[in-house]
Coordinates of C-alpha atoms in Angstrom, one line a residue:
M1 CA 0.0 0.0 0.0
D2 CA 1.5 3.4 -1.0
T3 CA 1.8 6.3 1.3
E4 CA -1.0 8.5 -0.2
N5 CA -3.6 5.8 0.2
L6 CA -2.6 5.2 3.9
E7 CA -2.8 9.0 4.6
N8 CA -6.2 9.2 3.0
I9 CA -7.5 6.3 5.2
L10 CA -6.1 7.8 8.4
D11 CA -7.5 11.3 7.5
S12 CA -11.0 9.8 6.9
T13 CA -10.8 7.8 10.1
F14 CA -9.9 10.8 12.2
D15 CA -12.6 13.0 10.5
G16 CA -15.2 10.4 11.5
I17 CA -13.9 10.4 15.1
C18 CA -14.1 14.1 15.3
Q19 CA -17.7 14.2 13.9
V20 CA -18.8 11.6 16.5
R21 CA -17.1 13.5 19.3
E22 CA -18.8 16.8 18.3
A23 CA -22.2 15.1 18.0
F24 CA -21.9 13.5 21.4
T25 CA -23.6 15.2 24.3
S26 CA -23.2 13.8 27.8
K27 CA -26.4 13.1 29.7
L28 CA -26.8 13.2 33.5
R29 CA -28.5 10.2 35.0
P30 CA -29.4 10.1 38.6
Q31 CA -28.2 7.0 40.4
E32 CA -29.2 5.8 43.8
V33 CA -26.4 4.8 46.1
G34 CA -27.1 3.3 49.5
T35 CA -24.9 2.2 52.4
I36 CA -24.7 -1.0 54.4
S37 CA -26.3 -0.7 57.8
S38 CA -25.3 -4.2 59.1
V39 CA -24.0 -7.5 57.7
G40 CA -25.1 -10.9 58.9
T41 CA -24.6 -14.5 57.8
G42 CA -25.6 -14.3 54.1
I43 CA -27.7 -11.2 54.5
A44 CA -27.1 -7.4 54.6
M45 CA -29.3 -4.5 55.8
V46 CA -29.1 -1.5 53.4
S47 CA -30.4 2.0 53.8
G48 CA -30.6 4.9 51.3
L49 CA -32.2 3.0 48.3
P50 CA -35.9 4.3 48.4
G51 CA -36.6 3.3 44.8
V52 CA -35.4 -0.2 44.9
G53 CA -37.9 -2.9 43.9
F54 CA -38.6 -6.4 45.3
D55 CA -36.2 -9.0 43.9
E56 CA -34.1 -6.3 42.2
L57 CA -30.4 -7.0 41.9
V58 CA -27.9 -4.7 43.8
T59 CA -24.2 -4.6 43.7
F60 CA -21.7 -4.4 46.6
P61 CA -18.0 -3.7 46.6
G62 CA -15.9 -6.5 45.2
D63 CA -18.6 -7.3 42.5
V64 CA -20.8 -9.1 45.1
L65 CA -24.4 -9.3 44.0
G66 CA -27.5 -9.3 46.2
I67 CA -31.2 -9.6 45.8
A68 CA -33.6 -7.2 47.5
F69 CA -35.7 -9.5 49.7
N70 CA -37.3 -7.3 52.4
V71 CA -38.4 -3.9 51.1
D72 CA -39.3 -1.8 54.2
A73 CA -39.8 2.0 54.5
D74 CA -36.4 2.7 56.2
E75 CA -34.2 0.0 54.9
I76 CA -34.1 -3.1 52.8
G77 CA -33.0 -6.7 53.6
V78 CA -30.6 -8.1 50.9
V79 CA -29.7 -11.7 50.3
L80 CA -26.0 -11.9 49.4
L81 CA -25.0 -14.1 46.5
G82 CA -21.3 -14.5 47.0
E83 CA -18.4 -14.2 49.5
Y84 CA -19.3 -11.4 51.8
W85 CA -16.5 -11.5 54.5
H86 CA -14.9 -8.3 53.1
L87 CA -18.1 -6.2 53.4
N88 CA -18.3 -3.7 56.2
T89 CA -20.9 -1.3 57.6
G90 CA -20.9 2.0 55.6
D91 CA -19.9 0.4 52.2
E92 CA -21.6 1.6 49.1
V93 CA -24.5 -0.3 47.5
K94 CA -25.7 0.5 44.0
R95 CA -28.9 -0.4 42.2
T96 CA -28.8 -2.2 38.8
G97 CA -32.4 -1.8 37.7
R98 CA -32.8 -5.4 36.7
V99 CA -33.6 -8.8 38.3
M100 CA -31.3 -11.8 38.7
D101 CA -30.7 -13.6 35.4
V102 CA -28.6 -16.5 34.1
A103 CA -26.9 -17.5 30.9
V104 CA -28.8 -20.1 28.8
G105 CA -28.2 -21.8 25.5
E106 CA -26.6 -24.8 23.8
E107 CA -23.2 -23.7 25.0
L108 CA -24.1 -24.9 28.5
L109 CA -24.3 -28.6 27.5
G110 CA -21.6 -30.6 29.1
R111 CA -20.7 -27.8 31.5
V112 CA -20.7 -27.5 35.3
I113 CA -21.7 -24.0 36.5
D114 CA -22.9 -22.2 39.6
P115 CA -26.3 -20.4 39.8
L116 CA -24.7 -17.1 38.7
G117 CA -23.5 -18.7 35.5
Y118 CA -19.8 -18.9 36.4
P119 CA -18.0 -22.1 35.2
L120 CA -16.7 -24.6 37.8
D121 CA -15.2 -27.2 35.5
G122 CA -12.1 -25.3 34.4
K123 CA -13.1 -25.3 30.7
G124 CA -13.0 -21.5 30.3
P125 CA -15.8 -18.9 30.4
L126 CA -19.2 -19.4 28.9
T127 CA -19.8 -17.7 25.5
S128 CA -23.6 -17.7 25.6
G129 CA -25.1 -14.3 24.8
I130 CA -28.6 -15.2 25.8
R131 CA -29.8 -14.6 29.4
L132 CA -33.1 -15.3 31.1
P133 CA -34.5 -14.2 34.5
I134 CA -34.3 -16.9 37.1
E135 CA -37.9 -16.2 38.2
R136 CA -40.3 -16.6 35.3
P137 CA -44.1 -17.1 35.4
A138 CA -45.3 -20.6 34.8
A139 CA -47.1 -21.5 31.5
A140 CA -50.8 -20.6 31.5
I141 CA -53.3 -23.5 31.8
M142 CA -54.4 -23.0 28.2
D143 CA -50.8 -23.3 26.9
R144 CA -50.4 -26.8 28.4
A145 CA -51.1 -30.1 26.7
P146 CA -51.8 -33.5 28.4
V147 CA -49.0 -35.8 29.3
T148 CA -49.0 -38.5 26.7
V149 CA -45.4 -39.6 26.1
P150 CA -43.5 -41.7 28.7
L151 CA -40.2 -40.8 30.1
Q152 CA -38.3 -44.1 30.4
T153 CA -36.2 -44.3 33.5
G154 CA -34.6 -47.6 32.6
L155 CA -35.6 -48.9 36.1
K156 CA -38.1 -51.8 35.8
V157 CA -39.9 -51.1 39.1
I158 CA -40.6 -47.5 38.1
D159 CA -41.3 -47.9 34.4
A160 CA -43.7 -50.8 35.1
L161 CA -45.4 -49.9 38.4
I162 CA -44.8 -46.1 38.9
P163 CA -44.5 -44.7 35.4
V164 CA -43.4 -41.1 34.7
G165 CA -44.5 -39.1 31.7
R166 CA -42.8 -36.2 29.9
G167 CA -44.1 -33.0 31.6
Q168 CA -44.8 -34.7 34.9
R169 CA -43.5 -33.9 38.4
E170 CA -42.6 -37.0 40.3
L171 CA -41.2 -36.7 43.8
I172 CA -38.5 -39.0 45.1
L173 CA -38.4 -39.2 48.9
G174 CA -36.8 -41.4 51.6
D175 CA -34.3 -41.3 54.4
R176 CA -30.7 -40.3 53.8
Q177 CA -28.2 -42.6 52.1
I178 CA -30.9 -44.9 50.6
G179 CA -30.5 -44.4 46.9
K180 CA -32.5 -41.4 46.0
T181 CA -29.8 -39.7 43.9
A182 CA -29.0 -43.1 42.2
I183 CA -32.5 -43.3 40.8
A184 CA -32.2 -39.8 39.3
I185 CA -28.7 -40.5 37.8
D186 CA -30.0 -43.8 36.3
T187 CA -32.8 -41.8 34.7
I188 CA -30.4 -39.3 33.2
L189 CA -28.2 -42.1 31.9
N190 CA -31.2 -43.8 30.3
Q191 CA -31.9 -40.7 28.2
Q192 CA -28.9 -41.3 26.0
G193 CA -30.2 -41.5 22.4
Q194 CA -33.7 -40.4 23.5
D195 CA -33.3 -36.7 22.4
V196 CA -33.9 -35.5 26.0
I197 CA -31.8 -32.7 27.5
C198 CA -31.0 -33.2 31.2
V199 CA -30.3 -30.6 33.9
Y200 CA -28.9 -31.8 37.3
C201 CA -29.2 -29.2 40.1
A202 CA -27.2 -30.0 43.2
I203 CA -28.4 -27.9 46.1
G204 CA -26.1 -27.7 49.2
Q205 CA -24.3 -31.0 48.4
R206 CA -20.8 -32.0 49.4
A207 CA -18.2 -31.2 46.8
S208 CA -17.1 -34.9 46.8
A209 CA -20.6 -36.2 46.2
V210 CA -21.1 -33.7 43.3
A211 CA -17.7 -34.6 41.8
K212 CA -18.6 -38.3 41.9
V213 CA -21.9 -37.7 40.1
V214 CA -20.2 -35.6 37.4
A215 CA -17.5 -38.3 37.0
N216 CA -20.2 -41.0 36.6
L217 CA -22.1 -38.9 34.0
R218 CA -18.9 -38.2 32.1
E219 CA -17.8 -41.8 32.2
K220 CA -21.1 -43.0 30.8
G221 CA -21.2 -40.3 28.1
A222 CA -24.2 -38.5 29.6
M223 CA -22.5 -35.1 30.0
D224 CA -23.0 -34.5 26.2
Y225 CA -26.6 -33.8 26.8
T226 CA -26.5 -32.6 30.5
V227 CA -26.0 -29.3 32.3
V228 CA -24.9 -29.5 36.0
V229 CA -25.8 -26.5 38.3
V230 CA -24.0 -26.7 41.6
T231 CA -24.0 -25.1 45.0
E232 CA -21.9 -26.7 47.7
G233 CA -22.6 -27.0 51.4
N234 CA -20.2 -24.2 52.4
D235 CA -21.7 -21.7 49.8
P236 CA -23.8 -18.7 51.1
P237 CA -27.5 -19.7 51.6
G238 CA -28.5 -17.1 49.0
L239 CA -26.8 -19.2 46.3
A240 CA -28.6 -22.4 47.5
Y241 CA -31.9 -20.4 47.4
I242 CA -31.6 -19.2 43.8
A243 CA -30.0 -22.5 42.4
P244 CA -33.2 -24.4 41.4
Y245 CA -34.7 -21.3 39.8
A246 CA -31.6 -20.7 37.7
A247 CA -31.5 -24.4 36.7
T248 CA -35.2 -24.2 35.7
S249 CA -34.6 -21.2 33.5
I250 CA -31.8 -23.1 31.8
A251 CA -34.2 -26.0 31.2
E252 CA -37.0 -23.7 30.0
F253 CA -34.8 -22.4 27.3
F254 CA -34.7 -25.8 25.7
M255 CA -38.4 -26.5 26.4
D256 CA -39.4 -23.3 24.6
A257 CA -37.3 -24.5 21.7
G258 CA -39.5 -27.6 21.4
R259 CA -37.2 -30.0 23.2
D260 CA -37.9 -32.5 25.9
V261 CA -36.1 -31.7 29.1
L262 CA -35.5 -33.6 32.4
I263 CA -34.5 -31.6 35.5
V264 CA -33.4 -33.1 38.8
Y265 CA -33.5 -31.1 42.1
D266 CA -31.1 -32.7 44.5
D267 CA -32.4 -31.9 47.0
L268 CA -35.2 -29.5 48.0
T269 CA -34.7 -30.2 51.7
H270 CA -31.5 -28.2 51.6
H271 CA -33.3 -25.5 49.6
A272 CA -36.1 -25.2 52.2
R273 CA -33.5 -25.0 55.0
A274 CA -31.6 -22.3 53.2
Y275 CA -34.8 -20.3 52.7
R276 CA -35.7 -20.8 56.4
E277 CA -32.2 -19.5 57.4
L278 CA -32.5 -16.4 55.3
S279 CA -36.1 -15.7 56.5
L280 CA -35.2 -16.0 60.2
L281 CA -32.1 -13.8 59.7
L282 CA -34.3 -11.2 58.1
R283 CA -36.7 -11.3 61.0
R284 CA -39.6 -12.9 59.2
P285 CA -42.0 -14.7 61.5
P286 CA -41.6 -18.5 61.8
G287 CA -44.4 -20.9 61.4
R288 CA -44.6 -24.7 61.5
E289 CA -41.3 -26.4 62.2
A290 CA -39.8 -22.8 62.1
F291 CA -40.3 -22.6 58.4
P292 CA -41.8 -19.3 57.1
G293 CA -45.4 -19.3 55.9
D294 CA -44.5 -18.9 52.2
I295 CA -42.3 -22.0 52.1
F296 CA -45.1 -23.7 50.2
Y297 CA -45.2 -20.9 47.7
I298 CA -41.5 -20.9 46.8
H299 CA -41.7 -24.6 45.9
S300 CA -45.1 -24.5 44.1
R301 CA -43.9 -21.6 41.9
L302 CA -40.8 -23.6 41.1
L303 CA -42.5 -26.9 40.2
E304 CA -45.4 -25.3 38.4
R305 CA -42.9 -24.4 35.6
S306 CA -42.6 -28.0 34.7
T307 CA -45.2 -28.9 32.0
H308 CA -45.9 -30.1 28.5
L309 CA -46.6 -27.3 26.1
R310 CA -49.1 -27.4 23.2
K311 CA -47.9 -28.1 19.7
E312 CA -48.6 -24.5 18.7
L313 CA -45.9 -23.5 21.2
G314 CA -43.4 -26.0 20.1
G315 CA -44.6 -29.1 22.0
G316 CA -41.6 -29.1 24.4
S317 CA -41.8 -30.6 27.9
L318 CA -40.1 -30.2 31.2
T319 CA -40.2 -33.2 33.5
A320 CA -39.2 -32.6 37.2
L321 CA -37.7 -35.1 39.6
P322 CA -37.5 -33.2 42.9
I323 CA -35.8 -35.1 45.7
I324 CA -36.7 -34.8 49.4
E325 CA -35.0 -36.3 52.5
T326 CA -37.2 -37.6 55.2
E327 CA -36.2 -38.2 58.9
A328 CA -37.0 -41.6 60.4
Q329 CA -39.4 -42.4 57.6
D330 CA -41.7 -39.5 58.5
I331 CA -43.4 -38.6 55.2
S332 CA -46.0 -36.6 57.1
A333 CA -43.5 -33.9 58.0
Y334 CA -44.0 -30.3 56.8
I335 CA -41.8 -30.2 53.7
P336 CA -42.6 -33.7 52.4
T337 CA -46.3 -33.2 52.7
N338 CA -46.0 -29.8 50.9
L339 CA -44.2 -31.4 48.0
I340 CA -46.5 -34.5 47.9
S341 CA -49.4 -32.1 47.4
I342 CA -47.6 -30.1 44.7
T343 CA -46.3 -32.9 42.6
D344 CA -48.1 -35.5 40.5
G345 CA -47.0 -38.6 42.4
Q346 CA -44.1 -39.8 44.6
I347 CA -41.5 -42.6 44.6
Y348 CA -41.0 -43.7 48.2
L349 CA -37.8 -45.5 49.2
S350 CA -38.1 -47.9 52.2
P351 CA -35.1 -48.4 54.6
S352 CA -36.4 -51.9 55.4
L353 CA -36.2 -52.9 51.7
F354 CA -32.8 -51.3 51.5
E355 CA -31.6 -53.4 54.5
L356 CA -32.9 -56.6 52.7
G357 CA -30.8 -55.7 49.7
V358 CA -33.7 -54.9 47.4
L359 CA -32.3 -52.1 45.3
P360 CA -33.7 -49.8 44.2
A361 CA -35.6 -49.9 47.5
V362 CA -38.9 -48.6 46.1
D363 CA -41.9 -49.3 48.3
V364 CA -44.6 -50.0 45.7
G365 CA -47.4 -49.7 48.2
K366 CA -46.6 -46.1 49.3
S367 CA -45.5 -44.9 45.8
V368 CA -47.9 -43.6 43.2
S369 CA -48.0 -41.9 39.8
R370 CA -51.1 -39.8 39.2
V371 CA -50.3 -39.1 35.5
G372 CA -47.8 -41.6 34.1
G373 CA -50.3 -44.4 33.5
K374 CA -51.9 -42.3 30.8
A375 CA -48.6 -42.0 29.1
Q376 CA -47.4 -45.6 29.6
H377 CA -46.8 -47.8 26.6
A378 CA -49.7 -50.3 26.0
A379 CA -47.3 -53.2 26.5
Y380 CA -46.6 -52.1 30.0
R381 CA -50.3 -51.6 30.8
A382 CA -51.0 -55.1 29.6
V383 CA -48.6 -56.8 32.0
T384 CA -48.3 -54.5 35.0
G385 CA -51.9 -54.7 36.3
D386 CA -51.6 -58.4 37.3
L387 CA -48.0 -57.8 38.4
K388 CA -48.8 -55.1 40.9
L389 CA -51.7 -57.1 42.3
A390 CA -49.6 -60.3 42.6
Y391 CA -46.8 -58.3 44.3
A392 CA -49.2 -56.7 46.8
Q393 CA -50.6 -60.1 47.7
F394 CA -47.1 -61.5 48.2
E395 CA -46.2 -58.7 50.6
E396 CA -49.2 -59.3 52.7
L397 CA -48.8 -63.1 52.8
E398 CA -45.1 -62.8 53.4
T399 CA -45.8 -60.8 56.6
F400 CA -48.4 -63.4 57.6
S401 CA -46.0 -66.3 57.0
R402 CA -43.5 -64.9 59.4
F403 CA -45.7 -66.0 62.3
G404 CA -44.9 -69.7 61.5
A405 CA -48.3 -70.6 60.2
R406 CA -48.7 -73.6 58.0
L407 CA -49.5 -72.5 54.4
D408 CA -51.6 -74.3 51.9
E409 CA -50.3 -75.1 48.4
N410 CA -52.0 -72.0 46.7
T411 CA -50.6 -69.6 49.3
H412 CA -47.1 -71.2 49.0
K413 CA -47.4 -70.7 45.2
I414 CA -48.3 -67.0 45.6
I415 CA -45.3 -66.5 47.9
E416 CA -42.9 -68.2 45.5
H417 CA -44.2 -66.2 42.6
G418 CA -43.9 -63.0 44.6
K419 CA -40.3 -63.8 45.5
R420 CA -39.4 -64.0 41.8
I421 CA -41.2 -60.7 41.1
R422 CA -39.2 -59.0 43.8
F423 CA -36.0 -60.5 42.5
C424 CA -36.7 -59.3 38.9
L425 CA -37.5 -55.8 40.2
K426 CA -34.0 -55.6 41.7
Q427 CA -31.5 -53.7 39.6
P428 CA -27.8 -52.7 40.0
E429 CA -26.8 -49.1 39.9
F430 CA -25.9 -47.5 36.5
T431 CA -27.4 -50.4 34.5
P432 CA -30.6 -49.0 32.9
V433 CA -32.7 -51.7 31.0
S434 CA -34.2 -51.0 27.6
M435 CA -37.9 -51.2 26.9
P436 CA -37.9 -54.5 25.0
E437 CA -35.7 -56.2 27.7
Q438 CA -38.1 -54.9 30.4
I439 CA -41.2 -56.2 28.5
A440 CA -39.6 -59.6 28.0
V441 CA -38.8 -59.9 31.7
L442 CA -42.3 -58.6 32.8
L443 CA -44.2 -60.9 30.4
G444 CA -42.1 -63.8 31.7
L445 CA -43.2 -62.9 35.3
T446 CA -46.8 -62.4 34.4
A447 CA -46.9 -65.8 32.5
E448 CA -45.3 -67.4 35.6
L449 CA -42.4 -68.7 33.5
F450 CA -39.9 -67.8 36.2
D451 CA -41.7 -69.8 38.9
D452 CA -39.9 -73.1 38.0
V453 CA -36.5 -71.4 38.1
P454 CA -34.7 -71.9 41.4
L455 CA -34.0 -68.6 43.3
D456 CA -30.2 -69.1 43.2
Q457 CA -30.4 -69.2 39.4
M458 CA -32.8 -66.2 39.0
K459 CA -30.0 -63.7 38.3
D460 CA -28.6 -65.7 35.4
A461 CA -32.1 -66.5 34.1
E462 CA -33.0 -62.8 34.1
Y463 CA -29.8 -61.8 32.2
A464 CA -30.5 -64.5 29.7
V465 CA -34.0 -63.2 29.1
Q466 CA -32.7 -59.7 28.7
E467 CA -30.1 -60.9 26.1
T468 CA -32.6 -62.8 24.1
A469 CA -34.8 -59.7 23.9
S470 CA -32.7 -58.9 20.8
D471 CA -34.3 -61.9 19.1
I472 CA -37.7 -60.2 19.2
P473 CA -38.6 -59.2 15.6
A474 CA -38.1 -55.5 14.8
K475 CA -41.8 -55.2 13.7
V476 CA -42.9 -56.4 17.2
I477 CA -40.7 -53.9 19.0
E478 CA -42.0 -51.1 16.8
R479 CA -45.6 -52.1 17.7
L480 CA -44.7 -52.2 21.4
E481 CA -43.7 -48.5 21.2
T482 CA -46.6 -47.3 19.0
A483 CA -49.6 -49.7 19.3
D484 CA -52.6 -48.7 21.4
K485 CA -52.9 -52.3 22.6
L486 CA -50.6 -55.3 23.0
S487 CA -52.0 -57.9 20.6
D488 CA -52.3 -61.6 21.5
E489 CA -50.0 -62.5 18.7
D490 CA -47.2 -60.2 19.9
R491 CA -47.6 -61.5 23.4
K492 CA -47.4 -65.1 22.2
T493 CA -44.3 -64.3 20.2
I494 CA -42.5 -62.8 23.2
V495 CA -43.7 -65.5 25.7
E496 CA -42.4 -68.2 23.3
I497 CA -38.9 -66.6 23.2
V498 CA -38.8 -66.2 26.9
S499 CA -40.0 -69.7 27.6
K500 CA -37.4 -71.2 25.3
T501 CA -34.7 -69.2 27.0
L502 CA -35.8 -70.4 30.5
E503 CA -35.9 -74.1 29.7
K504 CA -32.3 -74.6 30.5
F505 CA -32.8 -73.1 34.0
H506 CA -35.5 -75.5 35.0
P507 CA -34.6 -78.2 37.5
K508 CA -34.2 -81.9 36.7
P509 CA -37.1 -83.8 35.1
K510 CA -39.7 -85.0 37.5
Q511 CA -39.1 -88.7 36.6
N512 CA -35.6 -88.5 38.1
Q513 CA -37.0 -86.8 41.2
E514 CA -39.7 -89.4 41.6
T515 CA -37.1 -92.2 41.3
E516 CA -35.1 -90.7 44.1
E517 CA -38.1 -90.2 46.2
V518 CA -39.2 -93.8 45.8
A519 CA -35.8 -95.1 46.7
K520 CA -35.9 -93.0 49.8
L521 CA -39.3 -94.2 50.8
K522 CA -38.2 -97.9 50.4
E523 CA -35.2 -97.1 52.6
D524 CA -37.5 -95.7 55.3
S525 CA -39.9 -98.6 55.0
K526 CA -37.4 -101.2 56.0
T527 CA -37.8 -102.8 59.5
E528 CA -35.5 -101.9 62.3
P529 CA -33.7 -105.3 62.5
E530 CA -32.9 -105.2 58.8
K531 CA -31.5 -101.6 59.1
K532 CA -29.5 -102.7 62.2
V533 CA -28.1 -105.7 60.4
K534 CA -27.2 -103.6 57.4
E535 CA -25.6 -100.9 59.6
D536 CA -23.6 -103.6 61.5
S537 CA -22.4 -105.0 58.3
K538 CA -21.2 -101.6 57.3
T539 CA -19.6 -100.7 60.5
K540 CA -18.0 -104.1 61.6
P541 CA -14.7 -104.9 60.0
K542 CA -14.6 -108.1 58.0
S543 CA -13.1 -111.2 60.0
L544 CA -9.8 -112.4 58.8
P545 CA -9.6 -116.1 57.5
V546 CA -8.2 -118.5 60.2
A547 CA -5.2 -120.5 59.0
E548 CA -5.4 -124.3 59.5
P549 CA -2.6 -125.9 61.5
N550 CA -0.1 -127.8 59.5
D551 CA 1.4 -131.3 60.3
N552 CA 4.6 -130.0 61.8
E553 CA 2.7 -127.8 64.4
E554 CA 0.5 -130.8 65.4
R555 CA 3.6 -133.0 65.9
H556 CA 5.2 -130.3 68.0
E557 CA 2.1 -130.1 70.2

């Protein structure tokens, strides 16, 4: 480039800068600046911000954010969303004029972030330019569609007996360390290849527990379609409070785009405790179990955002699996009863089943799904009605049989059948089972094909049936997923395959058993003297032959 052209370009550039500078006129904008009156554990009292609104975002020194929670005449109570140890009385507080929002978009898939949108996985900053408020109104009733499509969890006991539909809210509750998170993680793993986006929200969890969950998701390839939102136990309570709302906004972005989304809140017990802590620090009056009166409202406005949208709005869905921890199996406590009434069913995990080694320890009697049966595949509906009844009968009779009462043949048969149902409903962690494999096992149970299999061979027999599910014709599998009813022909086809597989696990033929029994009866029918003679002949040593004396010995004598 020659010198003249370069000079012309520079001259035109500087002329443009001069014109912009001359046209610019500075505008004065009033800004409200308050001061900190006092700082507590996770909260601050601020004065001098008369125009601030409820839930408005304010900034503190050190780029610490806060949400206006109590808006009183003289001062406001602010929930702090970060490390606040450096804040002091008299520090400046500024309004932002906006509410709390979070970054959303496809860029979040595979990432681990905090509720403020900052990455925690060391993979660099997020590049998403789209942000949504963490608090958004739930979809109107007229914008919602019925729940018609199942969300397969990969767990036989849930998919068969307590089904979950896309757009449903199914509560998981039970005592601590009993497998609640494992059910949620198995459900996320089973969405691989199902075109379902997953959001896992860890609220107040230990860092080691969250790291283990993320490692498992990454190992199984589930992080490709999962977003993890994390608050740890040592984070300020304000972050634990906003975490589920931020995670729901991230999930709603995909739902509004017409995608199916699954969100797991692990767990809302910590969320309720964080909100109770903030409310008591801000001098709100306590109610039942020291929780504030609006604790029901904060959970209802969160879970009401989970729904299935109409086709005109994209047809997306948001399925929620909130988790709640009970104390000493008390499901009638304040927070569990609140969430049971808000959600569309619950999966209750029993400590007694957990101690017996029945995993997942789902108590079928106390668990219910108020929606999923409408969305369940026809093949499941055809087999699970009899299965649930047989299992309930077994549980009642099993309790009765513990008293040592003598059982008739029919009762004994029901108990043996129920034992095999319970065995087949067991499932190891991180091993979701596909729908054809589940149908094959469940049909085998309904047809009582497993009843002749010894209990010590049930594990191998079940695995063999799952493997032979690949022999089911592709047309039959397609009809299992789409047909309104399980046809007799399809049922017969599957039962024949299962029956053929289980033949090798049946005990010896009855003829051999009868021969052994007859021999035993003959042995028992012998008289006592005969038995004694036979036993003596077995126990006494044989007498040695006596040598005859020879001629020399006789002469000597």
